[in-house]
Amino acid sequence: MFVAASLLAAAVVAQIPPAPRPRTDLITLRPTVVPAGDSRIAYMGRVAFAPDGAHLGFPGIVIRFVYRGPAPTLRLEAGSPDCYFNLACNGWDPVVIRLRPGANEIHLPSGAAPPSGWLVELVRRTEAWQGLATFQGLILPEGCDLLPPPPWPPRKLMFIGDSITCGEYVERFPPEDDNSPRTTNAARSFGMLLARWLNAQVHLVSYGGRGVMRDWQGNTNVNNAPQFFQRTMPDDPASRWDHAAYVPDVVVISLGQNDFSKDLPDEAVYTKACDDFVGEVRAAYPGAALVLAEVSLFGDTPGTPDRAKRDQLHRVLAAVAARRRAGGDARIVDAPVRYYPGTPTNAHTVAFQDEQIAQELLGPIRALAGW
């Protein structure tokens, strides 16, 4: 009986199939979410970090990372339908990205990057009044790795200005709508062009329509240059910029056309306002070279209102620079900029005119910085 029972038990056990092994090919691997503040993501420009990501207000901010393996997904949020970016890989010509209002996921083209990695750069084309944006980080698929990004150049530039400095409408050509936000491209502004020529980092601390003491409509109760110069997010008084976080070798100030938009300001009052603002910049960056650049929108024809504006601004900038040099500040100069008429329907400069402005400022920057 014992032998028979044992054989029966063995037969029953033999009929029970072994437990199946798990199918590893059916396991769904979760992607890795990398936050915007990860050390493998590099930024150039004024960025306000918050729990939801890196907030971007000023134009020309550059986000850089290197990946290998399958392509990651970029996560961004836009505050308006007018937030545009350039997206480039390994220095190739960029493509234009227009964000939808709200959350966006930008999928990079499929196909694995080589072991050495691919360098991706995202550049904010548009400026604060055209909509704020937030970079919320990356989604890495299985097998995608982030590598340390290359360092930024050691030289540092800063350009403080208005819409011309922002590169507003710089890519327009008739019959394209001259006022389309897509034609704004900070990456083709004279400041960012100079940074490429001089192999330098660059911050565009600029806001369209603003001046030293009043905006293009004559308003003095808005955040003009003395206000937004002190901020990380130009429209947020609580967003204070730490000037020690980026110490430029050269600061170019290109302001005035909006102060003169309605009429000629009182010259003594405007001279003091400019001198006070230059003093703020000098206090923030005691060792920087300061270039006070004239503006490109005022015509040259004698006897015209534009010529009166050009002449007065020239006198003001020359007086401020001379007074400070007489006071012992040897690293300041005023720099002329010729008139560039834009197009028949819009006075803003276009890209090849920005290149000419850059050529005019290259000499004074090199001379003052010793480059």
Short mmCIF file of C-alpha atoms in Angstrom, two decimals:
data_model
loop_
_atom_site.label_atom_id
_atom_site.label_comp_id
_atom_site.label_asym_id
_atom_site.label_seq_id
_atom_site.Cartn_x
_atom_site.Cartn_y
_atom_site.Cartn_z
CA MET A 1 0.00 0.00 0.00
CA PHE A 2 2.80 2.43 0.88
CA VAL A 3 4.56 1.79 -2.43
CA ALA A 4 1.34 2.20 -4.41
CA ALA A 5 0.50 5.49 -2.62
CA SER A 6 3.97 6.81 -3.27
CA LEU A 7 3.73 5.99 -6.95
CA LEU A 8 0.31 7.66 -7.16
CA ALA A 9 1.63 10.80 -5.47
CA ALA A 10 4.58 10.89 -7.83
CA ALA A 11 2.27 10.56 -10.80
CA VAL A 12 0.12 13.46 -9.57
CA VAL A 13 3.19 15.64 -9.03
CA ALA A 14 4.45 14.75 -12.48
CA GLN A 15 1.19 16.02 -13.99
CA ILE A 16 1.58 19.51 -12.39
CA PRO A 17 3.43 21.75 -14.84
CA PRO A 18 6.26 23.86 -13.45
CA ALA A 19 5.52 27.52 -12.72
CA PRO A 20 6.15 29.61 -15.84
CA ARG A 21 9.14 31.91 -15.82
CA PRO A 22 8.34 35.60 -16.14
CA ARG A 23 8.50 36.99 -19.69
CA THR A 24 11.07 39.76 -19.46
CA ASP A 25 10.15 40.91 -22.95
CA LEU A 26 6.67 41.78 -21.67
CA ILE A 27 7.85 43.92 -18.75
CA THR A 28 7.14 47.63 -19.34
CA LEU A 29 10.14 49.66 -18.23
CA ARG A 30 9.26 53.07 -16.89
CA PRO A 31 11.05 56.05 -18.46
CA THR A 32 13.26 58.23 -16.26
CA VAL A 33 12.07 61.76 -15.57
CA VAL A 34 14.95 64.23 -15.24
CA PRO A 35 14.02 67.56 -13.61
CA ALA A 36 15.06 70.91 -15.05
CA GLY A 37 17.54 71.50 -12.23
CA ASP A 38 19.60 68.38 -12.97
CA SER A 39 23.32 69.15 -13.10
CA ARG A 40 23.60 67.53 -16.54
CA ILE A 41 21.41 70.26 -18.03
CA ALA A 42 23.25 73.57 -18.59
CA TYR A 43 21.75 77.05 -18.92
CA MET A 44 22.95 80.35 -20.32
CA GLY A 45 20.83 83.37 -19.43
CA ARG A 46 18.74 84.46 -16.48
CA VAL A 47 16.64 81.50 -15.32
CA ALA A 48 14.35 81.31 -12.27
CA PHE A 49 14.27 77.78 -10.86
CA ALA A 50 11.10 76.63 -9.12
CA PRO A 51 9.59 73.25 -8.17
CA ASP A 52 7.79 73.07 -11.53
CA GLY A 53 10.87 73.81 -13.63
CA ALA A 54 13.11 76.54 -15.02
CA HIS A 55 11.13 79.71 -15.71
CA LEU A 56 12.23 81.70 -18.78
CA GLY A 57 11.39 85.36 -19.25
CA PHE A 58 14.23 87.12 -21.06
CA PRO A 59 15.03 86.27 -24.70
CA GLY A 60 18.07 84.33 -25.87
CA ILE A 61 18.21 81.86 -22.97
CA VAL A 62 20.05 78.69 -24.05
CA ILE A 63 19.39 75.21 -22.61
CA ARG A 64 22.01 72.59 -23.41
CA PHE A 65 22.36 68.85 -22.77
CA VAL A 66 24.11 65.83 -24.29
CA TYR A 67 22.53 62.39 -24.62
CA ARG A 68 23.40 59.02 -26.06
CA GLY A 69 21.15 56.12 -26.89
CA PRO A 70 17.44 56.52 -27.71
CA ALA A 71 16.19 60.09 -28.00
CA PRO A 72 14.66 61.85 -24.96
CA THR A 73 11.50 63.94 -24.80
CA LEU A 74 11.55 67.60 -23.80
CA ARG A 75 8.88 68.91 -21.44
CA LEU A 76 7.91 72.58 -21.69
CA GLU A 77 5.02 74.77 -20.68
CA ALA A 78 3.96 77.96 -22.47
CA GLY A 79 2.00 80.89 -21.12
CA SER A 80 0.83 82.01 -24.57
CA PRO A 81 0.62 80.79 -28.18
CA ASP A 82 3.58 83.05 -29.04
CA CYS A 83 6.41 81.15 -27.31
CA TYR A 84 8.99 80.10 -29.91
CA PHE A 85 12.28 78.24 -29.58
CA ASN A 86 15.12 77.13 -31.83
CA LEU A 87 16.03 73.44 -31.48
CA ALA A 88 19.42 72.35 -32.82
CA CYS A 89 21.42 69.12 -32.62
CA ASN A 90 25.22 68.99 -32.93
CA GLY A 91 25.39 72.49 -34.34
CA TRP A 92 23.12 71.82 -37.33
CA ASP A 93 20.76 74.53 -38.55
CA PRO A 94 17.96 74.83 -35.97
CA VAL A 95 14.32 74.04 -36.48
CA VAL A 96 11.64 76.37 -35.12
CA ILE A 97 9.45 75.06 -32.30
CA ARG A 98 6.17 76.80 -31.50
CA LEU A 99 4.69 75.74 -28.17
CA ARG A 100 1.00 75.31 -27.53
CA PRO A 101 -0.37 77.18 -24.50
CA GLY A 102 -0.06 74.86 -21.51
CA ALA A 103 1.93 71.62 -21.34
CA ASN A 104 4.04 70.43 -24.30
CA GLU A 105 6.12 67.34 -24.95
CA ILE A 106 8.67 67.69 -27.76
CA HIS A 107 9.87 64.32 -29.02
CA LEU A 108 13.31 64.40 -30.56
CA PRO A 109 13.67 62.41 -33.80
CA SER A 110 13.97 58.66 -33.29
CA GLY A 111 17.24 56.87 -33.84
CA ALA A 112 19.92 56.28 -31.24
CA ALA A 113 22.68 58.82 -30.71
CA PRO A 114 26.27 57.56 -31.06
CA PRO A 115 28.30 56.57 -27.98
CA SER A 116 29.92 60.02 -27.95
CA GLY A 117 26.46 61.56 -27.65
CA TRP A 118 24.52 64.30 -29.40
CA LEU A 119 24.55 67.89 -28.20
CA VAL A 120 21.08 69.45 -28.10
CA GLU A 121 20.55 73.21 -27.72
CA LEU A 122 17.22 74.91 -27.13
CA VAL A 123 17.21 78.71 -27.57
CA ARG A 124 14.34 80.97 -26.54
CA ARG A 125 13.53 83.10 -29.60
CA THR A 126 10.83 85.34 -28.12
CA GLU A 127 10.72 87.73 -25.18
CA ALA A 128 8.73 88.33 -22.01
CA TRP A 129 5.75 90.25 -23.37
CA GLN A 130 5.23 87.53 -26.01
CA GLY A 131 4.71 84.92 -23.30
CA LEU A 132 6.63 83.24 -20.49
CA ALA A 133 7.82 79.67 -20.79
CA THR A 134 8.92 76.94 -18.37
CA PHE A 135 11.37 74.16 -19.16
CA GLN A 136 10.25 71.22 -17.04
CA GLY A 137 13.04 68.77 -17.84
CA LEU A 138 13.43 65.58 -19.87
CA ILE A 139 11.89 62.15 -20.16
CA LEU A 140 14.56 59.53 -20.86
CA PRO A 141 13.51 56.23 -22.43
CA GLU A 142 15.22 52.99 -21.42
CA GLY A 143 18.82 53.07 -22.64
CA CYS A 144 19.08 56.86 -22.88
CA ASP A 145 21.87 58.42 -20.85
CA LEU A 146 22.72 62.05 -20.20
CA LEU A 147 26.38 62.99 -20.44
CA PRO A 148 28.11 66.06 -18.98
CA PRO A 149 27.53 69.03 -21.32
CA PRO A 150 30.52 70.94 -22.73
CA PRO A 151 31.51 74.02 -20.72
CA TRP A 152 30.46 77.49 -21.75
CA PRO A 153 33.20 79.82 -23.07
CA PRO A 154 35.09 81.73 -20.37
CA ARG A 155 34.39 85.18 -21.85
CA LYS A 156 31.10 86.78 -20.80
CA LEU A 157 29.00 89.45 -22.50
CA MET A 158 25.80 91.21 -21.45
CA PHE A 159 23.51 93.34 -23.60
CA ILE A 160 20.95 95.60 -21.93
CA GLY A 161 18.38 96.99 -24.32
CA ASP A 162 14.96 96.97 -25.91
CA SER A 163 13.30 95.21 -28.85
CA ILE A 164 16.30 95.64 -31.17
CA THR A 165 18.53 93.92 -28.61
CA CYS A 166 15.85 91.19 -28.31
CA GLY A 167 15.97 90.42 -32.03
CA GLU A 168 12.29 91.31 -32.35
CA TYR A 169 10.90 90.72 -35.88
CA VAL A 170 14.47 90.21 -37.14
CA GLU A 171 13.54 87.42 -39.59
CA ARG A 172 10.79 89.17 -41.52
CA PHE A 173 10.74 89.82 -45.24
CA PRO A 174 7.74 91.04 -47.26
CA PRO A 175 5.18 89.76 -48.00
CA GLU A 176 5.39 87.90 -44.67
CA ASP A 177 3.41 89.52 -41.86
CA ASP A 178 5.96 91.87 -40.32
CA ASN A 179 4.35 91.55 -36.89
CA SER A 180 4.27 87.76 -36.64
CA PRO A 181 5.91 86.58 -33.38
CA ARG A 182 7.57 83.80 -35.39
CA THR A 183 9.84 86.42 -36.98
CA THR A 184 11.35 87.29 -33.60
CA ASN A 185 14.62 85.40 -33.12
CA ALA A 186 16.98 86.41 -30.33
CA ALA A 187 19.59 83.99 -31.71
CA ARG A 188 20.09 86.34 -34.69
CA SER A 189 20.29 89.54 -32.65
CA PHE A 190 23.47 91.59 -32.84
CA GLY A 191 24.36 90.64 -29.25
CA MET A 192 24.20 86.89 -29.74
CA LEU A 193 26.03 87.27 -33.05
CA LEU A 194 28.85 89.13 -31.29
CA ALA A 195 29.01 86.39 -28.69
CA ARG A 196 29.57 83.80 -31.41
CA TRP A 197 32.24 85.94 -33.09
CA LEU A 198 34.04 86.50 -29.79
CA ASN A 199 33.52 82.96 -28.46
CA ALA A 200 31.73 84.26 -25.38
CA GLN A 201 28.72 83.56 -23.24
CA VAL A 202 25.95 86.14 -23.48
CA HIS A 203 22.97 87.35 -21.48
CA LEU A 204 20.29 89.44 -23.19
CA VAL A 205 18.76 91.57 -20.44
CA SER A 206 16.31 93.28 -22.74
CA TYR A 207 12.62 94.11 -23.06
CA GLY A 208 10.79 95.44 -26.12
CA GLY A 209 9.28 98.89 -25.83
CA ARG A 210 11.15 99.92 -22.68
CA GLY A 211 13.70 102.65 -22.04
CA VAL A 212 15.78 104.19 -19.30
CA MET A 213 12.97 106.28 -17.81
CA ARG A 214 9.89 105.71 -20.00
CA ASP A 215 8.44 103.21 -22.46
CA TRP A 216 7.42 103.67 -26.09
CA GLN A 217 4.08 105.17 -25.01
CA GLY A 218 5.71 107.62 -22.62
CA ASN A 219 4.84 105.68 -19.46
CA THR A 220 7.20 106.01 -16.51
CA ASN A 221 5.27 103.72 -14.15
CA VAL A 222 6.31 100.46 -15.85
CA ASN A 223 9.38 98.28 -15.39
CA ASN A 224 11.91 100.13 -17.51
CA ALA A 225 15.59 99.18 -17.62
CA PRO A 226 16.47 100.18 -14.04
CA GLN A 227 13.74 97.79 -12.87
CA PHE A 228 14.14 94.76 -15.14
CA PHE A 229 17.96 94.92 -14.88
CA GLN A 230 17.60 93.83 -11.25
CA ARG A 231 15.26 90.91 -11.99
CA THR A 232 15.45 87.29 -13.09
CA MET A 233 11.90 87.41 -14.48
CA PRO A 234 11.49 90.88 -15.97
CA ASP A 235 7.86 91.43 -14.93
CA ASP A 236 8.11 89.99 -11.42
CA PRO A 237 9.30 92.48 -8.76
CA ALA A 238 9.90 89.60 -6.33
CA SER A 239 12.23 87.80 -8.75
CA ARG A 240 15.58 89.33 -7.79
CA TRP A 241 18.63 88.47 -9.89
CA ASP A 242 21.88 87.61 -8.10
CA HIS A 243 24.50 89.62 -10.01
CA ALA A 244 27.25 87.41 -8.60
CA ALA A 245 25.80 84.46 -10.55
CA TYR A 246 27.07 85.91 -13.85
CA VAL A 247 29.77 88.58 -13.93
CA PRO A 248 30.21 89.91 -17.49
CA ASP A 249 33.52 91.10 -18.90
CA VAL A 250 31.68 93.56 -21.15
CA VAL A 251 28.25 95.20 -20.79
CA VAL A 252 26.71 96.92 -23.82
CA ILE A 253 23.82 99.27 -23.03
CA SER A 254 21.66 100.10 -26.05
CA LEU A 255 18.68 102.15 -24.89
CA GLY A 256 17.00 105.43 -25.82
CA GLN A 257 14.72 104.90 -28.79
CA ASN A 258 11.68 104.30 -26.55
CA ASP A 259 12.54 107.22 -24.25
CA PHE A 260 12.43 109.42 -27.38
CA SER A 261 9.41 107.74 -28.98
CA LYS A 262 6.87 110.47 -28.17
CA ASP A 263 9.07 113.54 -28.01
CA LEU A 264 12.44 114.80 -26.86
CA PRO A 265 12.86 114.38 -23.10
CA ASP A 266 14.34 117.17 -21.06
CA GLU A 267 18.04 116.75 -21.77
CA ALA A 268 19.28 117.43 -18.24
CA VAL A 269 16.69 115.09 -16.72
CA TYR A 270 17.47 112.36 -19.22
CA THR A 271 21.23 112.75 -18.76
CA LYS A 272 20.83 112.25 -15.01
CA ALA A 273 18.56 109.21 -15.55
CA CYS A 274 21.14 107.62 -17.88
CA ASP A 275 24.00 108.43 -15.52
CA ASP A 276 22.10 106.94 -12.58
CA PHE A 277 21.40 103.75 -14.49
CA VAL A 278 25.00 103.43 -15.67
CA GLY A 279 25.94 103.84 -12.01
CA GLU A 280 23.69 100.88 -11.11
CA VAL A 281 25.36 98.73 -13.75
CA ARG A 282 28.82 99.82 -12.62
CA ALA A 283 27.96 99.02 -8.99
CA ALA A 284 26.82 95.53 -9.99
CA TYR A 285 29.90 94.88 -12.18
CA PRO A 286 32.81 97.03 -10.98
CA GLY A 287 35.36 95.40 -13.29
CA ALA A 288 33.34 95.24 -16.50
CA ALA A 289 33.96 97.27 -19.64
CA LEU A 290 30.89 99.43 -20.36
CA VAL A 291 29.88 100.36 -23.91
CA LEU A 292 27.10 102.97 -24.23
CA ALA A 293 25.79 102.28 -27.72
CA GLU A 294 23.68 104.65 -29.77
CA VAL A 295 20.52 103.26 -31.33
CA SER A 296 19.80 102.32 -34.92
CA LEU A 297 16.27 103.69 -35.47
CA PHE A 298 16.98 107.45 -35.60
CA GLY A 299 17.54 108.87 -39.08
CA ASP A 300 20.29 111.24 -40.14
CA THR A 301 18.53 113.83 -42.30
CA PRO A 302 19.29 117.31 -40.92
CA GLY A 303 16.30 119.31 -39.71
CA THR A 304 14.10 116.25 -39.05
CA PRO A 305 12.72 115.10 -35.67
CA ASP A 306 14.74 111.90 -36.00
CA ARG A 307 17.97 113.84 -36.41
CA ALA A 308 17.15 115.92 -33.33
CA LYS A 309 16.66 112.70 -31.36
CA ARG A 310 19.92 111.22 -32.66
CA ASP A 311 21.87 114.37 -31.81
CA GLN A 312 20.45 114.64 -28.30
CA LEU A 313 21.06 110.97 -27.49
CA HIS A 314 24.62 111.31 -28.79
CA ARG A 315 25.23 114.29 -26.50
CA VAL A 316 23.76 112.47 -23.50
CA LEU A 317 25.81 109.30 -23.93
CA ALA A 318 29.00 111.23 -24.63
CA ALA A 319 28.45 113.36 -21.52
CA VAL A 320 27.80 110.38 -19.27
CA ALA A 321 30.88 108.53 -20.54
CA ALA A 322 33.08 111.65 -20.27
CA ARG A 323 31.92 112.47 -16.74
CA ARG A 324 32.66 108.96 -15.54
CA ARG A 325 36.06 108.85 -17.21
CA ALA A 326 36.88 112.16 -15.56
CA GLY A 327 35.92 110.56 -12.27
CA GLY A 328 38.44 107.76 -12.76
CA ASP A 329 36.38 105.12 -14.60
CA ALA A 330 38.66 104.29 -17.54
CA ARG A 331 36.58 101.34 -18.75
CA ILE A 332 33.64 103.16 -20.29
CA VAL A 333 33.06 104.46 -23.81
CA ASP A 334 30.19 105.74 -25.93
CA ALA A 335 29.89 104.07 -29.33
CA PRO A 336 28.15 105.40 -32.46
CA VAL A 337 25.71 103.19 -34.39
CA ARG A 338 24.48 104.20 -37.84
CA TYR A 339 20.85 104.44 -38.92
CA TYR A 340 19.29 101.21 -40.22
CA PRO A 341 15.79 101.70 -41.64
CA GLY A 342 14.32 98.21 -41.21
CA THR A 343 11.67 97.62 -43.89
CA PRO A 344 9.02 99.94 -45.37
CA THR A 345 6.33 98.60 -43.02
CA ASN A 346 8.35 98.09 -39.83
CA ALA A 347 11.28 100.08 -38.44
CA HIS A 348 12.79 97.14 -36.54
CA THR A 349 16.07 95.93 -38.01
CA VAL A 350 16.28 92.69 -39.96
CA ALA A 351 18.99 90.06 -39.58
CA PHE A 352 21.58 91.41 -42.04
CA GLN A 353 21.21 94.88 -40.46
CA ASP A 354 21.89 93.34 -37.04
CA GLU A 355 25.05 91.90 -38.52
CA GLN A 356 26.08 95.42 -39.53
CA ILE A 357 25.37 96.71 -36.02
CA ALA A 358 27.51 93.88 -34.65
CA GLN A 359 30.33 94.93 -36.96
CA GLU A 360 30.14 98.49 -35.64
CA LEU A 361 30.29 97.38 -32.00
CA LEU A 362 33.00 94.75 -32.47
CA GLY A 363 35.84 97.31 -32.49
CA PRO A 364 34.83 99.20 -29.32
CA ILE A 365 34.26 95.92 -27.45
CA ARG A 366 37.62 94.51 -28.45
CA ALA A 367 39.46 97.72 -27.70
CA LEU A 368 37.92 98.19 -24.26
CA ALA A 369 38.08 94.52 -23.23
CA GLY A 370 41.56 93.91 -24.66
CA TRP A 371 40.30 91.05 -26.83
#
